[in-house]
Structure formats: structure tokens, C-alpha cells
Coordinates of C-alpha atoms in Angstrom, one line a residue:
M1 CA 181.8 54.9 187.3
K2 CA 181.7 57.1 184.2
N3 CA 182.1 60.8 185.1
L4 CA 180.2 62.5 182.3
R5 CA 180.9 66.1 181.5
P6 CA 177.8 68.3 180.8
E7 CA 176.6 69.4 177.5
V8 CA 177.2 73.2 177.2
I9 CA 175.5 75.9 175.3
Y10 CA 176.9 79.4 174.8
R11 CA 175.0 81.9 172.7
P12 CA 176.1 85.4 173.7
S13 CA 174.1 87.2 171.0
I14 CA 170.6 86.2 169.9
N15 CA 168.4 88.5 167.8
W16 CA 164.6 88.9 168.2
E17 CA 163.6 86.4 165.5
E18 CA 165.9 83.7 166.9
W19 CA 164.6 84.4 170.4
R20 CA 161.0 84.3 169.4
E21 CA 161.3 81.1 167.5
G22 CA 163.5 79.4 170.2
V23 CA 161.1 80.3 173.1
A24 CA 158.1 79.2 171.0
E25 CA 159.8 75.8 170.5
A26 CA 160.8 75.6 174.2
S27 CA 158.3 76.8 176.6
G28 CA 155.9 79.6 175.6
E29 CA 155.3 82.7 173.5
V30 CA 157.0 86.1 173.6
C31 CA 156.2 89.5 172.3
L32 CA 157.9 92.9 172.5
S33 CA 156.9 95.1 175.4
S34 CA 155.2 97.7 173.2
S35 CA 154.0 98.2 169.7
S36 CA 156.6 100.9 169.2
A37 CA 159.5 98.6 170.4
S38 CA 161.9 97.8 167.6
P39 CA 162.9 94.1 167.0
E40 CA 166.3 95.3 165.8
A41 CA 166.9 96.8 169.2
F42 CA 166.3 93.5 171.0
G43 CA 169.2 91.4 172.3
A44 CA 169.5 88.2 174.4
G45 CA 172.1 85.7 175.4
V46 CA 172.2 82.2 177.0
R47 CA 175.0 80.3 178.7
G48 CA 174.3 77.0 180.4
S49 CA 174.9 73.3 181.0
R50 CA 172.7 70.3 180.9
Y51 CA 173.1 67.6 183.5
Q52 CA 171.2 64.3 184.1
S53 CA 169.3 65.9 186.9
G54 CA 168.3 69.1 185.0
F55 CA 169.9 72.1 183.4
V56 CA 171.2 75.4 184.6
A57 CA 171.5 78.5 182.5
T58 CA 172.3 82.2 182.8
I59 CA 170.0 84.2 180.6
N60 CA 170.0 87.9 179.7
A61 CA 167.6 89.9 177.5
T62 CA 166.2 93.3 176.8
P63 CA 162.5 94.2 177.5
H64 CA 159.8 91.8 176.3
K65 CA 156.8 89.8 177.5
F66 CA 156.8 86.0 178.1
I67 CA 153.5 84.1 178.1
R68 CA 152.9 80.5 179.2
S69 CA 149.2 79.8 178.7
S70 CA 146.9 76.9 179.7
Q71 CA 146.8 76.0 176.0
R72 CA 150.6 75.8 175.8
I73 CA 150.8 73.7 178.9
A74 CA 148.3 71.3 177.4
R75 CA 150.4 71.1 174.2
D76 CA 153.9 70.5 175.6
G77 CA 153.1 68.8 178.9
M78 CA 156.3 70.1 180.5
D79 CA 156.3 68.8 184.1
A80 CA 159.0 70.8 185.7
V81 CA 159.8 73.6 188.2
F82 CA 162.1 76.5 187.3
V83 CA 164.1 77.9 190.2
Q84 CA 165.4 81.4 189.3
F85 CA 167.2 84.4 190.8
Y86 CA 167.7 87.7 189.2
D87 CA 171.2 89.4 189.2
H88 CA 169.5 92.6 187.9
T89 CA 166.1 93.7 186.7
H90 CA 163.8 96.7 187.0
N91 CA 160.0 96.8 186.9
C92 CA 159.7 93.1 186.2
V93 CA 156.3 91.7 187.1
T94 CA 154.9 88.1 187.0
H95 CA 151.1 87.8 186.6
M96 CA 149.1 84.8 187.6
G97 CA 145.4 85.4 186.9
R98 CA 144.4 88.4 189.1
H99 CA 147.6 88.2 191.2
S100 CA 150.8 89.9 190.4
V101 CA 154.3 89.7 191.9
D102 CA 157.0 92.3 191.6
I103 CA 160.4 90.8 191.0
E104 CA 163.5 92.5 192.4
P105 CA 167.2 91.8 192.1
G106 CA 168.1 89.0 194.6
H107 CA 164.6 87.5 194.8
L108 CA 164.4 83.7 194.5
I109 CA 161.6 82.7 192.1
I110 CA 160.0 79.2 192.2
Q111 CA 157.9 78.8 189.0
D112 CA 155.8 75.7 188.4
M113 CA 155.7 75.3 184.6
A114 CA 152.4 73.5 184.9
E115 CA 150.8 76.7 186.0
P116 CA 149.9 79.5 183.5
F117 CA 151.6 82.8 184.0
V118 CA 152.8 86.0 182.2
V119 CA 156.1 87.8 182.9
E120 CA 156.6 91.4 181.8
H121 CA 160.4 91.8 181.6
S122 CA 162.5 94.9 181.6
S123 CA 166.1 94.3 180.8
Y124 CA 167.4 91.6 183.0
K125 CA 170.0 89.0 183.8
Q126 CA 168.9 85.9 185.7
M127 CA 169.9 82.3 186.4
T128 CA 167.5 79.4 186.0
L129 CA 167.8 75.9 187.4
A130 CA 165.2 73.6 185.7
L131 CA 164.2 70.6 187.8
P132 CA 162.0 67.8 186.6
R133 CA 159.1 67.3 189.0
A134 CA 160.3 63.8 189.5
T135 CA 163.3 65.3 191.3
L136 CA 161.1 67.2 193.6
A137 CA 158.4 64.7 194.1
P138 CA 159.9 62.7 197.0
F139 CA 160.0 66.0 199.1
L140 CA 156.7 67.5 198.2
H141 CA 153.5 67.1 200.2
G142 CA 151.1 65.8 197.6
D143 CA 150.8 65.5 193.8
R144 CA 149.6 68.9 192.7
T145 CA 150.8 72.1 191.0
Y146 CA 151.9 75.2 192.9
P147 CA 151.6 79.0 192.5
T148 CA 154.6 81.2 191.8
L149 CA 156.7 81.9 194.8
C150 CA 158.8 85.1 195.1
I151 CA 161.0 85.0 198.1
P152 CA 163.5 87.8 199.2
A153 CA 166.9 86.2 199.8
I154 CA 167.5 87.7 203.2
G155 CA 168.9 84.5 204.8
G156 CA 167.6 81.1 205.5
S157 CA 166.9 78.5 202.8
A158 CA 166.3 81.0 200.0
N159 CA 169.8 82.4 200.4
A160 CA 171.2 78.8 200.6
V161 CA 169.5 77.9 197.3
I162 CA 171.0 81.0 195.6
S163 CA 174.4 80.3 196.9
M164 CA 174.4 76.7 195.6
M165 CA 173.0 77.9 192.2
Q166 CA 175.9 80.4 192.0
L167 CA 178.3 77.6 192.7
L168 CA 176.9 75.7 189.8
R169 CA 177.2 78.8 187.6
G170 CA 180.8 79.5 188.7
Q171 CA 181.8 75.9 187.8
L172 CA 179.8 75.8 184.6
G173 CA 181.1 73.0 182.3
D174 CA 183.7 71.8 184.9
L175 CA 181.5 69.8 187.2
T176 CA 180.5 66.2 186.3
D177 CA 177.1 64.7 186.7
E178 CA 178.4 62.9 189.8
D179 CA 179.5 66.2 191.2
V180 CA 176.2 68.0 190.5
A181 CA 173.8 65.3 191.7
P182 CA 174.2 65.9 195.5
I183 CA 174.0 69.7 195.0
V184 CA 170.8 69.5 193.0
E185 CA 169.3 67.1 195.5
C186 CA 170.0 69.5 198.3
I187 CA 168.5 72.4 196.3
A188 CA 165.5 70.3 195.5
K189 CA 164.9 69.6 199.2
L190 CA 165.1 73.3 200.1
V191 CA 162.9 74.3 197.2
A192 CA 160.3 71.7 198.1
N193 CA 160.3 73.0 201.6
Q194 CA 159.4 76.5 200.4
M195 CA 156.7 75.0 198.1
N196 CA 155.2 73.0 200.9
N197 CA 155.0 76.1 203.1
G198 CA 152.4 77.4 200.6
P199 CA 151.8 80.6 198.8
C200 CA 151.4 82.8 201.8
V201 CA 154.9 84.3 201.3
S202 CA 154.5 84.8 197.5
F203 CA 152.1 87.7 197.4
A204 CA 152.3 91.3 198.5
L205 CA 148.8 91.4 200.0
D206 CA 146.8 94.6 199.3
E207 CA 144.7 96.6 201.8
N208 CA 142.1 93.9 201.8
S209 CA 144.6 91.4 203.1
Q210 CA 142.1 89.4 205.2
N211 CA 140.0 88.5 202.1
A212 CA 143.2 87.7 200.1
A213 CA 144.4 85.4 202.9
R214 CA 140.9 83.7 202.9
F215 CA 141.1 83.2 199.2
L216 CA 144.5 81.6 199.4
Q217 CA 143.2 79.2 202.2
A218 CA 140.2 78.3 200.0
A219 CA 142.3 77.7 196.9
E220 CA 144.7 75.5 198.9
Y221 CA 141.8 73.5 200.3
I222 CA 140.3 73.0 196.8
S223 CA 143.7 72.0 195.4
R224 CA 143.9 69.2 198.1
T225 CA 140.3 68.0 197.8
Y226 CA 139.4 68.5 194.1
S227 CA 139.1 64.7 193.6
N228 CA 136.0 64.6 195.9
P229 CA 132.9 64.6 193.6
R230 CA 130.9 66.0 196.5
L231 CA 133.1 69.0 197.0
N232 CA 131.0 72.2 196.8
S233 CA 130.8 75.7 198.1
T234 CA 129.1 74.7 201.3
E235 CA 131.9 72.4 202.3
V236 CA 134.6 74.9 201.5
A237 CA 132.8 77.7 203.3
K238 CA 132.4 75.5 206.3
H239 CA 136.1 74.6 206.3
L240 CA 137.0 78.3 206.3
N241 CA 134.2 79.1 208.8
I242 CA 132.7 81.8 206.6
S243 CA 129.3 82.1 204.8
R244 CA 128.8 81.0 201.3
T245 CA 128.0 84.6 200.3
T246 CA 131.5 85.6 201.5
L247 CA 133.0 82.6 199.7
Y248 CA 131.4 83.6 196.4
R249 CA 132.6 87.1 196.8
L250 CA 136.2 85.8 197.3
F251 CA 136.1 84.0 194.0
E252 CA 134.4 86.7 191.9
P253 CA 137.8 87.9 190.4
M254 CA 138.5 84.3 189.3
G255 CA 135.1 84.0 187.5
G256 CA 133.3 82.5 190.4
F257 CA 133.7 79.5 192.7
V258 CA 132.4 76.9 190.2
A259 CA 134.8 78.2 187.4
F260 CA 137.8 78.0 189.8
L261 CA 136.9 74.5 190.9
R262 CA 136.6 73.4 187.3
Y263 CA 139.9 75.0 186.4
I264 CA 141.7 73.1 189.2
R265 CA 140.1 69.8 188.1
M266 CA 141.0 70.5 184.4
K267 CA 144.6 71.3 185.3
H268 CA 145.0 68.0 187.2
A269 CA 143.2 66.1 184.5
M270 CA 145.6 67.3 181.9
R271 CA 148.6 66.3 184.0
K272 CA 147.2 62.8 184.6
L273 CA 146.5 62.3 180.9
L274 CA 150.0 63.4 180.0
R275 CA 151.6 61.1 182.6
T276 CA 149.9 58.0 181.3
G277 CA 152.8 57.1 179.0
S278 CA 152.0 53.9 177.1
E279 CA 149.6 52.6 179.7
V280 CA 146.0 52.0 178.7
V281 CA 143.9 54.4 180.7
K282 CA 140.2 54.9 180.4
V283 CA 138.8 58.3 180.4
Q284 CA 136.4 57.2 183.1
Q285 CA 139.3 56.6 185.5
I286 CA 140.7 60.1 184.9
A287 CA 137.3 61.6 185.3
E288 CA 136.7 59.9 188.7
S289 CA 140.2 60.8 189.9
C290 CA 139.3 64.5 189.2
G291 CA 136.0 64.6 190.9
F292 CA 133.7 63.7 188.0
S293 CA 131.1 60.9 188.4
H294 CA 130.6 60.5 184.6
A295 CA 133.0 60.5 181.7
S296 CA 130.5 62.4 179.5
S297 CA 130.4 65.5 181.8
F298 CA 134.2 65.3 182.2
T299 CA 134.8 65.1 178.5
R300 CA 132.5 68.1 177.9
S301 CA 134.2 70.2 180.5
F302 CA 137.7 69.2 179.3
K303 CA 136.9 70.1 175.7
E304 CA 135.4 73.4 176.7
H305 CA 138.5 74.3 178.6
Y306 CA 141.3 73.0 176.3
G307 CA 139.5 72.8 172.9
V308 CA 140.4 69.1 172.5
S309 CA 139.0 65.9 174.1
P310 CA 140.7 63.7 176.7
R311 CA 140.7 60.9 174.2
D312 CA 142.6 63.1 171.7
I313 CA 145.3 63.7 174.4
L314 CA 145.6 60.0 175.2
M315 CA 146.0 59.2 171.5
D316 CA 148.8 61.8 171.2
V317 CA 150.5 60.4 174.3
S318 CA 150.4 56.8 172.9
A319 CA 151.7 58.1 169.6
G320 CA 154.7 59.7 171.4
K321 CA 154.4 62.5 173.8
G322 CA 156.6 65.6 173.1
Q323 CA 157.2 64.6 169.5
Q324 CA 157.1 68.3 168.4
L325 CA 159.8 69.2 170.8
R326 CA 162.0 66.2 170.0
T327 CA 162.3 67.5 166.4
S328 CA 163.5 70.9 167.5
S329 CA 166.8 72.0 166.1
G330 CA 167.5 74.3 169.0
I331 CA 169.6 72.8 171.8
F332 CA 167.9 74.8 174.5
A333 CA 164.5 73.7 173.4
N334 CA 165.9 70.2 173.2
W335 CA 167.0 70.4 176.8
L336 CA 163.5 71.4 177.8
A337 CA 162.2 68.4 175.9
T338 CA 164.1 66.2 178.3
L339 CA 161.9 67.5 181.1
N340 CA 159.0 65.9 179.4
G341 CA 160.8 62.5 179.3
A342 CA 161.8 63.0 175.7
S343 CA 165.2 61.8 174.5
L344 CA 167.8 64.1 173.0
N345 CA 168.3 63.9 169.2

């Protein structure tokens, strides 16, 4: 059996322009934290290794903001989960719609890259393990996306995940793919267990915690039943044993119940379209699997949400998904392209 050594990247000094262009190629957009911040004062560095089962990297940078939008998710189709822990940071916050999570040193972060989010970074150093969803899929309960989880490493599986990630970092470049595979599989099982437990541990609930908990229950139920074309506010309210008026009030910060249900359906529709590969898939099939009875209403909603039609996405997929990322000259962006099923140049 061939024991392949990993591909290694070491860039200890990256300026703002290189960082901005590299992140734009790889996973999202970045901007400086304030209009008065100087690009000349920015600094970043990356050290990592790419294995067959994913890649691991230690990243440090000075303050900036990272944005992964729904539009970006639609463009790159990255289907991966980033597992991270921070060696040091201060006043770092992740925003997911109306919810925010404060990130502290030692926290384990599980970030689904198929979910939109924004991170406001102070100066930080963190380690990232990028796992293709296919690695996690055998251990997850259902084919869906997950909200950001922020878990204090105070023992248990979160602490075990961080310990194994530190092992990978300590042996960076020395372990073979054969060495890494069982470690990554063990991490994947522990991470999947945290994801299956749901978002209840990820948010610091405010004083109105009862309503916040109800919203999370409702969102979880919608994420499991979005494919039912008869799913409506009456059914969700009945499931939660609350009135429709209370339900509507829970979803007001998200633009309303109907808007949230449409968002969930559109998110899954995009994932299904991007996963079609070279198979011939009819828009009607995708529509029905996402709770739409008619392709016309599905196409109209999809275009309103993403600005392109489902058929446009299918044409791009058949022409070669991830083509833009495959032409990237940056090795880190190229690693990320492998998470989309693209081959390295």
C-alpha cells in the first residue's frame, strides 16, 4: 500500500491584498473591520496539510470581517463542514441571521459551509479541519444543513476532538494518509454526534429564552419536514402545541414564517441541484423533493432567492461544477475546490 505524504502549505506572511483575493477564490468575502483600518497594518499566515480525507490548517490574522453569503454558497457549492478551535481571540463574534455567538479561546466551532454566516474577527489564531460532508454523512441523522455550533471544551467529546486536532497539527507533514484516516474518522463521528444533538448548545439564549427555545424547535421541525408540500403554520404550531399567533411572533425576526420556510426549501434545492453531477435531473423532480407541487412556482421562488433559475444551475453543473475554483492559482483555494469534488490542477 502506498503511504502518501500530505501536500503542505506554509505562508507565514500574507498581506491584505493577497488575503482578500485568496479568500474570495476560496470561500467568501472579507473586508477590514472599520473604514479607518489600514490595509498596510493587516497581516495573516497559513500553515497546513492536505490529506485525502480533508485538510487541516493553522490560520492567524489581524482584525477583519469574513462573509459567506447565500449567493456565494450558490456559486461555489462547497459541501463541507469546518471544525475549528481558537488558540486565542478576543471579541470574536459569529452572526447567523438574527442569532450571534461569542467565540472564546478554547471553544470548539462546527461551521456548516452550506449555511450563510458572518464572522467579525479580532486578532486571532485558530486551527481548522475541513471535512467533506461525505465523510460525515454516514454518522449524521438526515441529509440537511446545520446551524453553527459553539461548544466550550470543558471535557467530553468536544475536548477529545480538540486533542485529536492538536495531534494532527503537531505532526503536520509527517503523518501519511493512512495514518490520518482513522483519526479523521474518529473526529467525524464525534463531530456528527454534536451536530445530531442539535443547536440547543450553540446559542447563549437571552432573557426571552422560552421563545428562543420554541423557535429552535420550530426551525428543527421545518428542516426535517420541508419536503412536505402541505407543511404550513397550522401543522408546525400543532407540533409545538402553541397557537399560530405565537408561531408567527416567533418568526417575525426572520421575516415571517412563510419567508423562513421558503429559505429552508431554497437552501435544500440548491444543494440538490449542485449534487446532480452529470445525471439528467428534471426541475420538476427537484421541485417536488423540496415541497413544491409545480415546477413553475418553484422556479419563480428560486430565481427570486438566488437571482438565477434552477435550469441555469443544472447547465453549469453539466458543464463542470467548480470550474472557477479549479482554475485558481492559490493552493489553499485549490484545496477547498477538492471539497466540491473538483480535482487539483
